[in-house]
mmCIF file of C-alpha atoms in Angstrom:
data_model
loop_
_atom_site.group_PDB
_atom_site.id
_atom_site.type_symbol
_atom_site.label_atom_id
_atom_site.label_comp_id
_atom_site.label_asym_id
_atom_site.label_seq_id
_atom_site.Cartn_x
_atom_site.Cartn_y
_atom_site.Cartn_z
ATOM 1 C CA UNK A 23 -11.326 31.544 -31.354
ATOM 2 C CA UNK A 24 -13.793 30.641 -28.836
ATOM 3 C CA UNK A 25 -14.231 27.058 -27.228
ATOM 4 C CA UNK A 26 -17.972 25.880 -26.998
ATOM 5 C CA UNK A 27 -19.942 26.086 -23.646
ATOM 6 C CA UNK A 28 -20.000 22.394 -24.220
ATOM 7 C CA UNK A 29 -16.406 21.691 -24.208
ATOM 8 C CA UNK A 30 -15.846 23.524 -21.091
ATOM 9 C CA UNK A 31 -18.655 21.717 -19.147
ATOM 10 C CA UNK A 32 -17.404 18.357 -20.656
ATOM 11 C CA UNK A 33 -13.562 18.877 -19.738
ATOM 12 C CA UNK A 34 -14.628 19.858 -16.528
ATOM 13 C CA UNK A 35 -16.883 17.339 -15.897
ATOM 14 C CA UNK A 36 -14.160 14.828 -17.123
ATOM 15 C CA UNK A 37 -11.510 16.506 -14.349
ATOM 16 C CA UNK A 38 -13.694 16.367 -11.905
ATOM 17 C CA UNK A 39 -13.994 12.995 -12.226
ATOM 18 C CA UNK A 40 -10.807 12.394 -12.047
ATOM 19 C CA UNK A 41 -10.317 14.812 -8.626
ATOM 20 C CA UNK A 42 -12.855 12.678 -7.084
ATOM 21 C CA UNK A 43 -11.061 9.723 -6.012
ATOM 22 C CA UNK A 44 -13.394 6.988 -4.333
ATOM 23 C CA UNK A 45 -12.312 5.480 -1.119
ATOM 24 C CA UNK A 46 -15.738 3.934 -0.170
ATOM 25 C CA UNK A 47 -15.746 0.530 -0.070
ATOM 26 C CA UNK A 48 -19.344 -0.803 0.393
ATOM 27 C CA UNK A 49 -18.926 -4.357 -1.031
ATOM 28 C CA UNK A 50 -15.679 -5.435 1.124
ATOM 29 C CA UNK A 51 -14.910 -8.802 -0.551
ATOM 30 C CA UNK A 52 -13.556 -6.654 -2.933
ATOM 31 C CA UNK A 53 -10.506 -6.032 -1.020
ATOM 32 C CA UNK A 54 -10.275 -9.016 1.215
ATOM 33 C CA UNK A 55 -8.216 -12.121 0.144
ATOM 34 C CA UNK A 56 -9.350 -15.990 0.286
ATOM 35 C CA UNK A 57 -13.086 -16.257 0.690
ATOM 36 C CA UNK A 58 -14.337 -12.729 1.082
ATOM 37 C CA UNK A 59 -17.601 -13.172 2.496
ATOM 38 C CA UNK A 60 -16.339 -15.604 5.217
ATOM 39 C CA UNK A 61 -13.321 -13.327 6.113
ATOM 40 C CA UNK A 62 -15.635 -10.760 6.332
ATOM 41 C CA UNK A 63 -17.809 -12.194 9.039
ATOM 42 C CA UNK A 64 -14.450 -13.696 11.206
ATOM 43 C CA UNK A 65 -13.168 -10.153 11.373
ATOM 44 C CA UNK A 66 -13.872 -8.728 14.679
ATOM 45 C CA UNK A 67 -14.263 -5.010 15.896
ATOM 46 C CA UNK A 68 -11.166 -5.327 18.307
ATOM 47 C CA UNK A 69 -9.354 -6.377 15.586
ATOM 48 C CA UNK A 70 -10.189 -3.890 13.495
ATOM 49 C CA UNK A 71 -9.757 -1.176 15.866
ATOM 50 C CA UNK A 72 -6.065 -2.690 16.845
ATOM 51 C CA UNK A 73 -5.211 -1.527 13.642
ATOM 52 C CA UNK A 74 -5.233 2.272 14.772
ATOM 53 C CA UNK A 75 -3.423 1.559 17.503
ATOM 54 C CA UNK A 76 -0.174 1.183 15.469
ATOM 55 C CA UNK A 77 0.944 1.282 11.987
ATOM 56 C CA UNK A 78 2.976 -1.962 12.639
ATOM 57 C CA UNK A 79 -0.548 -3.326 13.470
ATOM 58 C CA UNK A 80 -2.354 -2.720 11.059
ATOM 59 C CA UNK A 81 0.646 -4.562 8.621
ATOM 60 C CA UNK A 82 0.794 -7.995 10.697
ATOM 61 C CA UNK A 83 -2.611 -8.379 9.961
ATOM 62 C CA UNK A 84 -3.728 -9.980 6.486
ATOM 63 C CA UNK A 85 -6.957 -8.043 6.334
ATOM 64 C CA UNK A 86 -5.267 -5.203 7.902
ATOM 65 C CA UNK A 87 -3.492 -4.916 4.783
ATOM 66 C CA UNK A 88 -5.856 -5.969 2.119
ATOM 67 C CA UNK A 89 -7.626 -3.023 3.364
ATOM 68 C CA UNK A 90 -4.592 -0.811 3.477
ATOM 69 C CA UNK A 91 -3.518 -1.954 -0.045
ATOM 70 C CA UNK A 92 -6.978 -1.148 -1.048
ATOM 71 C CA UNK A 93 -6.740 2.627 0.453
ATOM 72 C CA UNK A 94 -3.197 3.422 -1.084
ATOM 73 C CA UNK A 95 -4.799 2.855 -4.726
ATOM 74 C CA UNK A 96 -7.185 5.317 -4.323
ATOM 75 C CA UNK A 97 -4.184 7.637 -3.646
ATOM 76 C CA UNK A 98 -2.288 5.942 -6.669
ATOM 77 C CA UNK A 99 0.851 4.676 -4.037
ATOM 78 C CA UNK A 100 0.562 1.156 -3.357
ATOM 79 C CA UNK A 101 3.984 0.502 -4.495
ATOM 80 C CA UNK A 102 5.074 1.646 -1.167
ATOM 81 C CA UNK A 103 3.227 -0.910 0.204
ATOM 82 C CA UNK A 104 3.809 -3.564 -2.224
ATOM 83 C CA UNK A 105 7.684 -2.909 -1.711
ATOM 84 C CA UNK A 106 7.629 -3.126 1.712
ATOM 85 C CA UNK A 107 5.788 -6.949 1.424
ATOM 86 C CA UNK A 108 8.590 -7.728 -1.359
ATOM 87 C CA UNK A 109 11.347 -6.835 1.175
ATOM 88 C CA UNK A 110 9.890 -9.116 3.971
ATOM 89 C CA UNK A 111 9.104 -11.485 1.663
ATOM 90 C CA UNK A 112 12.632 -11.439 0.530
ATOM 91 C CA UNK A 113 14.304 -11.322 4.401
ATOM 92 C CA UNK A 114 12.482 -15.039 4.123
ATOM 93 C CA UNK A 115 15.003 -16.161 1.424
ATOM 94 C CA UNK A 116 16.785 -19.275 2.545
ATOM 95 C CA UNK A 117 18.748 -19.728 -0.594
ATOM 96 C CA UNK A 118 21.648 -17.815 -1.803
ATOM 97 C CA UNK A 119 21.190 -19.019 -5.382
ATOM 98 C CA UNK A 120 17.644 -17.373 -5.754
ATOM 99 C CA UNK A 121 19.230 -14.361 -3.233
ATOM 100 C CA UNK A 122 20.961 -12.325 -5.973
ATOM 101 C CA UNK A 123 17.853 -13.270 -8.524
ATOM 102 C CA UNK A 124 15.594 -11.946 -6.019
ATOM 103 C CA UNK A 125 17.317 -8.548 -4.818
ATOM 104 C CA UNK A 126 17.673 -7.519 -8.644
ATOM 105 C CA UNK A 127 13.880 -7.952 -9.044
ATOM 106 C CA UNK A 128 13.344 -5.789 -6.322
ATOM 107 C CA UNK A 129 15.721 -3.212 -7.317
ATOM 108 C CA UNK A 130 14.599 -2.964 -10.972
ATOM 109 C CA UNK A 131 11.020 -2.462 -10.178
ATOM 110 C CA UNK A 132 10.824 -0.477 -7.379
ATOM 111 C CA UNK A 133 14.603 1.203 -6.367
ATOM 112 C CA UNK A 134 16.144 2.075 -9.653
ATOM 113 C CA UNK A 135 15.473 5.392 -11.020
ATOM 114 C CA UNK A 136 12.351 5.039 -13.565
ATOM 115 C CA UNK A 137 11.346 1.485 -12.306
ATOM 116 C CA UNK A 138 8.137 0.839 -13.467
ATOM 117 C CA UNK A 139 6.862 1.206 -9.591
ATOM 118 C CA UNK A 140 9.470 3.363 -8.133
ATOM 119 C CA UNK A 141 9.030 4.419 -4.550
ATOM 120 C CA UNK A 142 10.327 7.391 -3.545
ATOM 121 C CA UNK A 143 13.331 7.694 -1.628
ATOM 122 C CA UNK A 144 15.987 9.830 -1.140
ATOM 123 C CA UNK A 145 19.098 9.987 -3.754
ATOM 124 C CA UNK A 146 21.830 8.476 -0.857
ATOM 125 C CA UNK A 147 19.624 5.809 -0.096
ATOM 126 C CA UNK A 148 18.645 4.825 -2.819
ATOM 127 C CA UNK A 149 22.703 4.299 -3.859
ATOM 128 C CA UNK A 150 23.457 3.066 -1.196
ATOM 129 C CA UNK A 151 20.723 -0.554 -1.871
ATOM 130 C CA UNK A 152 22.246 0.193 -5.433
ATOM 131 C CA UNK A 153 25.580 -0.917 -3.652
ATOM 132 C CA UNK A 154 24.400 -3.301 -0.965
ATOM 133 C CA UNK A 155 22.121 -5.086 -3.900
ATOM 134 C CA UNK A 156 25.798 -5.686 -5.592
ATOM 135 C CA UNK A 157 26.558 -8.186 -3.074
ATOM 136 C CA UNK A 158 23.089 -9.056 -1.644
ATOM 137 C CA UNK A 159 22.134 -10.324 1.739
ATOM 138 C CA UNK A 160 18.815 -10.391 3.908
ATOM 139 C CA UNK A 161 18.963 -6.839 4.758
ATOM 140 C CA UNK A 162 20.544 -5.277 1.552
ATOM 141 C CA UNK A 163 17.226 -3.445 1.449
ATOM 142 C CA UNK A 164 16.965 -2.281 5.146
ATOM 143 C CA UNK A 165 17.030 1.053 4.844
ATOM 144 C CA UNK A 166 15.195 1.860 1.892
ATOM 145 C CA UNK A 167 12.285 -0.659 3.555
ATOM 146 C CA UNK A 168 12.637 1.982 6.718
ATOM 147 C CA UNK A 169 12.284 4.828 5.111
ATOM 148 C CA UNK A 170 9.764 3.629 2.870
ATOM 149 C CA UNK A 171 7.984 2.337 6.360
ATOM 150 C CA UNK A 172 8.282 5.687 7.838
ATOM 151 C CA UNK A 173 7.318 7.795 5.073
ATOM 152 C CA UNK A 174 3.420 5.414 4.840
ATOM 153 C CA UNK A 175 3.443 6.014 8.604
ATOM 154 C CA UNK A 176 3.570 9.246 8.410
ATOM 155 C CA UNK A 177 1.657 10.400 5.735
ATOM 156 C CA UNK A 178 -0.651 7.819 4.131
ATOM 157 C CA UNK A 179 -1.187 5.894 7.938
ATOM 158 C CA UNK A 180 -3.121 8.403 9.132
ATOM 159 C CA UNK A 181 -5.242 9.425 5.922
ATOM 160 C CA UNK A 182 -6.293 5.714 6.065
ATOM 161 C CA UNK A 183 -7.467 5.597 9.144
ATOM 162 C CA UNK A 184 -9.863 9.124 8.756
ATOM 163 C CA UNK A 185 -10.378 7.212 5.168
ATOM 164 C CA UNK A 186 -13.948 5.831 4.231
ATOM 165 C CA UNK A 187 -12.368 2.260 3.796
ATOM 166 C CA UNK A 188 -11.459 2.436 6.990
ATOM 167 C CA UNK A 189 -14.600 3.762 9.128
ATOM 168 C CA UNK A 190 -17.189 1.924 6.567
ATOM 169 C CA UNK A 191 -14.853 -1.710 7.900
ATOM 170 C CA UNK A 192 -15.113 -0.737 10.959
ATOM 171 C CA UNK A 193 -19.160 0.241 11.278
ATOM 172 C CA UNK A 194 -19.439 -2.430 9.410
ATOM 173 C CA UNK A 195 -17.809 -4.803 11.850
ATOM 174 C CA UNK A 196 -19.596 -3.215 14.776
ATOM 175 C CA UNK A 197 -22.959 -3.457 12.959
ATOM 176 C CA UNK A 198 -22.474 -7.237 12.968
ATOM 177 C CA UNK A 199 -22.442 -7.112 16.924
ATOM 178 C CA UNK A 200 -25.985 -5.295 16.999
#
């Protein structure tokens, strides 16, 4: 049973579509929060370039992230990032009512084996927020959030910043100075 020349050309056109994951961003407003266009033209060069100089950089910055958020779903892992912003969110929680609420959340949709956007951390670690999450507190989720930390500094970091996102922000930024 042969399959026509057709289907072969058509499934691997189809694949190849799918190996070719886009990470140009021409039209930035796309990945920029509150008014687009305006946050666009306040973001400076040396602002933009700060965020190579660290990782931890790149995450106190609102753009900074926007634009990192928009990199990691090209690569299909922006839970990483989204947990990390749902733990320091969380370290802001000033009552203990909402505490235990909150930590479950977290734990159910990113921690728990087969959450629906688990991150991936080791088996020990990831019992050991099963335990602290028991009895929550502000840093029940320490050190999964560090290893989740280290693990996007490590590896997706430094993709972003050789990423097309990344360099098109940035030329674009400097254009706006010529």
């Amino acid at each position: 049973l042969r399959t026509p020349a057709w289907g072969n050309r058509g499934m691997r056109t189809r694949l190849g579509c799918l190996s070719h994951k886009s990470d140009s961003y021409n039209d930035f407003t796309a990945i920029l929060p509150d008014k687009p266009n305006r946050a666009l033209k306040r973001l400076s060069t040396e602002e933009t370039t700060r965020w190579a100089d660290s990782f931890d950089s790149l995450l106190s910055h609102k753009y900074g992230v926007a634009a990192f958020r928009a990199f990691l779903k090209t690569e299909f892992s922006e839970e990483n990032l989204e947990f990390w912003l749902a733990c320091e969110e969380f370290k802001k929680t000033r009552s203990t009512t909402k505490l235990a609420s909150k930590a479950h959340r977290i734990f159910e949709e990113f921690i728990d084996v087969q959450a629906p956007r688990e991150v991936n951390i080791d088996f020990q670690t990831r019992e050991v927020t099963r335990n602290n999450v028991q009895e929550p507190s502000l840093s029940c989720f320490d050190q999964a959030q560090g290893k989740v930390h280290s693990l996007m500094e490590k590896d997706s970091y430094p993709r972003f910043l050789r990423s097309k996102i990344y360099t098109d922000l940035l030329t674009q930024t400097q254009r706006r100075l010529s």
